[in-house]
Amino acid sequence: MELEYFTIDGEIGGNQDWFTNIVMRIGGCAAAAACDSSIYFAGRMGMEYLYPYDIHALNKEDYKKFSQKMKPYIRPRKGGVSKLEWYVEGYESYIRDVETATGHVCPVRMDCVPGTCMYEEAASGIREQMEKGFPVPYLLLKHQNTEQYRDYIWHWFMLIGCKEQEDDLLVTAATYGEKAVFSLRDLWNTGYEEKGGYIRYSLEMESQTLRTGKYPLK
């Protein structure tokens, strides 16, 4: 299955390379993941208040401006946003400020799935997220297969799809405006003690209706 993800000027999701601020271009991947999540929630789940621009007319310039709004919450730092908890703390802070400014109550909640957990648990969680219609912000730190993951090492990116294959789960990753398919079993087993992991989204209000597809994004 693959989520009905958004595009901007023909590219899959946002693109960190668009950023004009050099600090954000180098270290803004976590903020980009939060921006992409906000746009997805706004366009696919009816939470328009999470994106401060026109959700029906996505464009690069607005995305760049949005990244600067997100920067203070999930700021680039020495060594990057290398802990899952930093992403959660920053994005939760952004959501709380949006609630205060707009009067809306956002049902989005987050918890961390660390890279130290077993592959089976990780795969089950990603599969469940996709079934519920949630994208998955994923943090990869080191990996022994540097050639395969050269654009993904020490990087936040989005998982937007998955497919069963024998004893593996193939996942579709989106970053830098493009998508690629990886073996989750290989991606998860990095060969290093220092692990990343991913963020699991949920909705606090069980009665919240997911209005998937109501706001077509082009």
mmCIF file of N, CA, C and O in Angstrom, residues 34-35 37-56 58 66 69-70 73 91-109 134 202-205 207-211 215 217:
data_model
loop_
_atom_site.group_PDB
_atom_site.id
_atom_site.type_symbol
_atom_site.label_atom_id
_atom_site.label_comp_id
_atom_site.label_asym_id
_atom_site.label_seq_id
_atom_site.Cartn_x
_atom_site.Cartn_y
_atom_site.Cartn_z
ATOM 1 N N ALA A 34 8.658 17.528 9.677
ATOM 2 C CA ALA A 34 7.515 18.109 10.379
ATOM 3 C C ALA A 34 6.652 18.938 9.429
ATOM 4 O O ALA A 34 5.422 18.917 9.513
ATOM 5 N N CYS A 35 7.293 19.662 8.510
ATOM 6 C CA CYS A 35 6.541 20.420 7.505
ATOM 7 C C CYS A 35 5.723 19.472 6.629
ATOM 8 O O CYS A 35 4.534 19.712 6.380
ATOM 9 N N SER A 37 4.707 16.467 7.340
ATOM 10 C CA SER A 37 3.635 15.887 8.155
ATOM 11 C C SER A 37 2.468 16.857 8.270
ATOM 12 O O SER A 37 1.301 16.468 8.132
ATOM 13 N N SER A 38 2.772 18.127 8.509
ATOM 14 C CA SER A 38 1.724 19.142 8.644
ATOM 15 C C SER A 38 0.918 19.288 7.364
ATOM 16 O O SER A 38 -0.314 19.375 7.391
ATOM 17 N N ILE A 39 1.617 19.321 6.238
ATOM 18 C CA ILE A 39 0.931 19.444 4.954
ATOM 19 C C ILE A 39 0.053 18.220 4.709
ATOM 20 O O ILE A 39 -1.082 18.337 4.241
ATOM 21 N N TYR A 40 0.572 17.047 5.032
ATOM 22 C CA TYR A 40 -0.218 15.823 4.849
ATOM 23 C C TYR A 40 -1.456 15.842 5.742
ATOM 24 O O TYR A 40 -2.567 15.556 5.284
ATOM 25 N N PHE A 41 -1.292 16.191 7.016
ATOM 26 C CA PHE A 41 -2.439 16.252 7.924
ATOM 27 C C PHE A 41 -3.461 17.295 7.454
ATOM 28 O O PHE A 41 -4.665 17.084 7.554
ATOM 29 N N ALA A 42 -2.963 18.414 6.955
ATOM 30 C CA ALA A 42 -3.856 19.473 6.478
ATOM 31 C C ALA A 42 -4.625 19.034 5.239
ATOM 32 O O ALA A 42 -5.837 19.272 5.131
ATOM 33 N N GLY A 43 -3.939 18.393 4.319
ATOM 34 C CA GLY A 43 -4.570 18.051 3.055
ATOM 35 C C GLY A 43 -5.326 16.749 3.029
ATOM 36 O O GLY A 43 -6.302 16.609 2.275
ATOM 37 N N ARG A 44 -4.930 15.801 3.862
ATOM 38 C CA ARG A 44 -5.550 14.479 3.816
ATOM 39 C C ARG A 44 -6.448 14.192 5.016
ATOM 40 O O ARG A 44 -7.282 13.295 4.952
ATOM 41 N N MET A 45 -6.271 14.934 6.096
ATOM 42 C CA MET A 45 -7.045 14.649 7.300
ATOM 43 C C MET A 45 -7.823 15.853 7.810
ATOM 44 O O MET A 45 -8.315 15.851 8.937
ATOM 45 N N GLY A 46 -7.916 16.877 6.992
ATOM 46 C CA GLY A 46 -8.769 18.011 7.316
ATOM 47 C C GLY A 46 -8.245 18.968 8.362
ATOM 48 O O GLY A 46 -8.993 19.817 8.849
ATOM 49 N N MET A 47 -6.959 18.862 8.730
ATOM 50 C CA MET A 47 -6.397 19.746 9.757
ATOM 51 C C MET A 47 -5.702 20.935 9.100
ATOM 52 O O MET A 47 -4.501 21.152 9.241
ATOM 53 N N GLU A 48 -6.479 21.725 8.364
ATOM 54 C CA GLU A 48 -5.911 22.812 7.572
ATOM 55 C C GLU A 48 -5.125 23.807 8.400
ATOM 56 O O GLU A 48 -4.205 24.470 7.898
ATOM 57 N N TYR A 49 -5.464 23.933 9.673
ATOM 58 C CA TYR A 49 -4.819 24.905 10.551
ATOM 59 C C TYR A 49 -3.346 24.602 10.794
ATOM 60 O O TYR A 49 -2.587 25.465 11.246
ATOM 61 N N LEU A 50 -2.898 23.377 10.499
ATOM 62 C CA LEU A 50 -1.490 23.034 10.707
ATOM 63 C C LEU A 50 -0.577 23.582 9.617
ATOM 64 O O LEU A 50 0.648 23.599 9.773
ATOM 65 N N TYR A 51 -1.174 24.021 8.493
ATOM 66 C CA TYR A 51 -0.380 24.578 7.396
ATOM 67 C C TYR A 51 -0.830 26.007 7.152
ATOM 68 O O TYR A 51 -1.986 26.243 6.786
ATOM 69 N N PRO A 52 0.028 26.991 7.353
ATOM 70 C CA PRO A 52 -0.389 28.395 7.335
ATOM 71 C C PRO A 52 -0.557 29.019 5.956
ATOM 72 O O PRO A 52 -0.774 30.232 5.855
ATOM 73 N N TYR A 53 -0.472 28.213 4.898
ATOM 74 C CA TYR A 53 -0.609 28.739 3.542
ATOM 75 C C TYR A 53 -1.745 28.011 2.830
ATOM 76 O O TYR A 53 -2.512 27.280 3.454
ATOM 77 N N ASP A 54 -1.864 28.202 1.532
ATOM 78 C CA ASP A 54 -2.973 27.635 0.765
ATOM 79 C C ASP A 54 -2.736 26.152 0.511
ATOM 80 O O ASP A 54 -1.879 25.785 -0.296
ATOM 81 N N ILE A 55 -3.510 25.306 1.181
ATOM 82 C CA ILE A 55 -3.333 23.857 1.043
ATOM 83 C C ILE A 55 -3.750 23.363 -0.338
ATOM 84 O O ILE A 55 -3.352 22.287 -0.773
ATOM 85 N N HIS A 56 -4.538 24.179 -1.060
ATOM 86 C CA HIS A 56 -5.008 23.779 -2.385
ATOM 87 C C HIS A 56 -4.058 24.218 -3.491
ATOM 88 O O HIS A 56 -4.283 23.882 -4.656
ATOM 89 N N LEU A 58 -0.199 24.208 -3.350
ATOM 90 C CA LEU A 58 1.138 24.032 -2.795
ATOM 91 C C LEU A 58 2.201 24.508 -3.786
ATOM 92 O O LEU A 58 2.090 24.256 -4.987
ATOM 93 N N PHE A 66 7.445 28.122 5.067
ATOM 94 C CA PHE A 66 6.969 27.249 6.134
ATOM 95 C C PHE A 66 8.142 26.628 6.885
ATOM 96 O O PHE A 66 8.121 26.492 8.116
ATOM 97 N N LYS A 69 9.326 28.919 9.446
ATOM 98 C CA LYS A 69 8.435 28.961 10.614
ATOM 99 C C LYS A 69 8.682 27.763 11.528
ATOM 100 O O LYS A 69 8.572 27.859 12.754
ATOM 101 N N MET A 70 9.024 26.617 10.919
ATOM 102 C CA MET A 70 9.254 25.399 11.703
ATOM 103 C C MET A 70 10.641 25.384 12.341
ATOM 104 O O MET A 70 10.855 24.719 13.377
ATOM 105 N N TYR A 73 11.282 25.550 16.145
ATOM 106 C CA TYR A 73 10.750 24.428 16.919
ATOM 107 C C TYR A 73 11.634 23.187 16.798
ATOM 108 O O TYR A 73 11.832 22.454 17.774
ATOM 109 N N TYR A 91 7.931 19.316 17.513
ATOM 110 C CA TYR A 91 6.688 19.322 16.748
ATOM 111 C C TYR A 91 5.484 19.507 17.670
ATOM 112 O O TYR A 91 4.514 20.178 17.312
ATOM 113 N N GLU A 92 5.535 18.926 18.855
ATOM 114 C CA GLU A 92 4.454 19.144 19.826
ATOM 115 C C GLU A 92 4.357 20.629 20.200
ATOM 116 O O GLU A 92 3.257 21.171 20.342
ATOM 117 N N SER A 93 5.496 21.280 20.337
ATOM 118 C CA SER A 93 5.514 22.703 20.661
ATOM 119 C C SER A 93 4.888 23.519 19.529
ATOM 120 O O SER A 93 4.122 24.466 19.778
ATOM 121 N N TYR A 94 5.201 23.150 18.299
ATOM 122 C CA TYR A 94 4.594 23.835 17.151
ATOM 123 C C TYR A 94 3.079 23.660 17.172
ATOM 124 O O TYR A 94 2.316 24.625 17.009
ATOM 125 N N ILE A 95 2.618 22.435 17.395
ATOM 126 C CA ILE A 95 1.182 22.162 17.418
ATOM 127 C C ILE A 95 0.486 22.945 18.525
ATOM 128 O O ILE A 95 -0.591 23.523 18.313
ATOM 129 N N ARG A 96 1.093 23.006 19.712
ATOM 130 C CA ARG A 96 0.483 23.752 20.815
ATOM 131 C C ARG A 96 0.372 25.244 20.467
ATOM 132 O O ARG A 96 -0.644 25.884 20.771
ATOM 133 N N ASP A 97 1.385 25.808 19.826
ATOM 134 C CA ASP A 97 1.328 27.214 19.443
ATOM 135 C C ASP A 97 0.269 27.458 18.374
ATOM 136 O O ASP A 97 -0.409 28.498 18.376
ATOM 137 N N VAL A 98 0.117 26.514 17.456
ATOM 138 C CA VAL A 98 -0.936 26.629 16.442
ATOM 139 C C VAL A 98 -2.309 26.595 17.112
ATOM 140 O O VAL A 98 -3.208 27.367 16.755
ATOM 141 N N GLU A 99 -2.477 25.716 18.085
ATOM 142 C CA GLU A 99 -3.746 25.642 18.811
ATOM 143 C C GLU A 99 -4.061 26.980 19.488
ATOM 144 O O GLU A 99 -5.193 27.464 19.426
ATOM 145 N N THR A 100 -3.060 27.560 20.120
ATOM 146 C CA THR A 100 -3.262 28.840 20.794
ATOM 147 C C THR A 100 -3.628 29.939 19.803
ATOM 148 O O THR A 100 -4.506 30.764 20.066
ATOM 149 N N ALA A 101 -2.961 29.951 18.658
ATOM 150 C CA ALA A 101 -3.168 31.004 17.674
ATOM 151 C C ALA A 101 -4.488 30.868 16.917
ATOM 152 O O ALA A 101 -5.096 31.875 16.533
ATOM 153 N N THR A 102 -4.943 29.630 16.710
ATOM 154 C CA THR A 102 -6.118 29.415 15.864
ATOM 155 C C THR A 102 -7.372 29.011 16.622
ATOM 156 O O THR A 102 -8.481 29.099 16.081
ATOM 157 N N GLY A 103 -7.218 28.531 17.845
ATOM 158 C CA GLY A 103 -8.365 28.060 18.610
ATOM 159 C C GLY A 103 -8.777 26.637 18.288
ATOM 160 O O GLY A 103 -9.738 26.122 18.869
ATOM 161 N N HIS A 104 -8.062 25.979 17.383
ATOM 162 C CA HIS A 104 -8.361 24.587 17.055
ATOM 163 C C HIS A 104 -7.687 23.650 18.063
ATOM 164 O O HIS A 104 -6.651 23.984 18.637
ATOM 165 N N VAL A 105 -8.275 22.495 18.250
ATOM 166 C CA VAL A 105 -7.672 21.453 19.070
ATOM 167 C C VAL A 105 -7.170 20.362 18.136
ATOM 168 O O VAL A 105 -7.955 19.731 17.425
ATOM 169 N N CYS A 106 -5.872 20.167 18.113
ATOM 170 C CA CYS A 106 -5.271 19.189 17.204
ATOM 171 C C CYS A 106 -5.178 17.832 17.892
ATOM 172 O O CYS A 106 -4.612 17.725 18.984
ATOM 173 N N PRO A 107 -5.705 16.776 17.268
ATOM 174 C CA PRO A 107 -5.705 15.464 17.914
ATOM 175 C C PRO A 107 -4.427 14.661 17.709
ATOM 176 O O PRO A 107 -4.305 13.559 18.227
ATOM 177 N N VAL A 108 -3.471 15.202 16.961
ATOM 178 C CA VAL A 108 -2.261 14.438 16.640
ATOM 179 C C VAL A 108 -1.398 14.237 17.882
ATOM 180 O O VAL A 108 -1.104 15.191 18.602
ATOM 181 N N ARG A 109 -1.009 12.999 18.115
ATOM 182 C CA ARG A 109 -0.102 12.656 19.196
ATOM 183 C C ARG A 109 1.041 11.819 18.632
ATOM 184 O O ARG A 109 0.915 11.223 17.554
ATOM 185 N N PHE A 134 -1.268 7.075 8.089
ATOM 186 C CA PHE A 134 -0.261 7.998 8.599
ATOM 187 C C PHE A 134 1.075 7.829 7.883
ATOM 188 O O PHE A 134 1.539 6.697 7.710
ATOM 189 N N SER A 202 -0.614 9.149 16.151
ATOM 190 C CA SER A 202 -1.941 8.650 16.525
ATOM 191 C C SER A 202 -2.846 9.852 16.716
ATOM 192 O O SER A 202 -2.394 10.999 16.759
ATOM 193 N N LEU A 203 -4.152 9.589 16.836
ATOM 194 C CA LEU A 203 -5.129 10.635 17.098
ATOM 195 C C LEU A 203 -5.696 10.413 18.488
ATOM 196 O O LEU A 203 -6.193 9.328 18.790
ATOM 197 N N GLU A 204 -5.632 11.435 19.314
ATOM 198 C CA GLU A 204 -6.108 11.302 20.690
ATOM 199 C C GLU A 204 -7.617 11.088 20.743
ATOM 200 O O GLU A 204 -8.119 10.310 21.533
ATOM 201 N N MET A 205 -8.342 11.789 19.889
ATOM 202 C CA MET A 205 -9.798 11.676 19.877
ATOM 203 C C MET A 205 -10.197 10.551 18.936
ATOM 204 O O MET A 205 -10.080 10.669 17.721
ATOM 205 N N SER A 207 -12.956 9.582 18.045
ATOM 206 C CA SER A 207 -14.091 9.905 17.189
ATOM 207 C C SER A 207 -13.698 10.758 15.989
ATOM 208 O O SER A 207 -14.508 11.026 15.116
ATOM 209 N N GLN A 208 -12.400 11.192 15.966
ATOM 210 C CA GLN A 208 -11.948 12.028 14.859
ATOM 211 C C GLN A 208 -12.105 11.269 13.547
ATOM 212 O O GLN A 208 -11.654 10.145 13.387
ATOM 213 N N THR A 209 -12.762 11.869 12.584
ATOM 214 C CA THR A 209 -12.945 11.246 11.277
ATOM 215 C C THR A 209 -11.811 11.649 10.360
ATOM 216 O O THR A 209 -11.522 12.818 10.188
ATOM 217 N N LEU A 210 -11.149 10.675 9.768
ATOM 218 C CA LEU A 210 -10.081 10.965 8.823
ATOM 219 C C LEU A 210 -10.702 11.202 7.456
ATOM 220 O O LEU A 210 -11.236 10.286 6.836
ATOM 221 N N ARG A 211 -10.597 12.438 7.000
ATOM 222 C CA ARG A 211 -11.244 12.780 5.737
ATOM 223 C C ARG A 211 -10.270 12.604 4.581
ATOM 224 O O ARG A 211 -9.929 13.520 3.853
ATOM 225 N N TYR A 215 -9.282 16.836 0.429
ATOM 226 C CA TYR A 215 -8.566 17.985 -0.103
ATOM 227 C C TYR A 215 -7.492 17.492 -1.067
ATOM 228 O O TYR A 215 -6.374 17.205 -0.656
ATOM 229 N N LEU A 217 -4.463 17.200 -3.261
ATOM 230 C CA LEU A 217 -3.256 17.987 -3.383
ATOM 231 C C LEU A 217 -2.587 17.664 -4.702
ATOM 232 O O LEU A 217 -2.427 16.500 -5.052
#
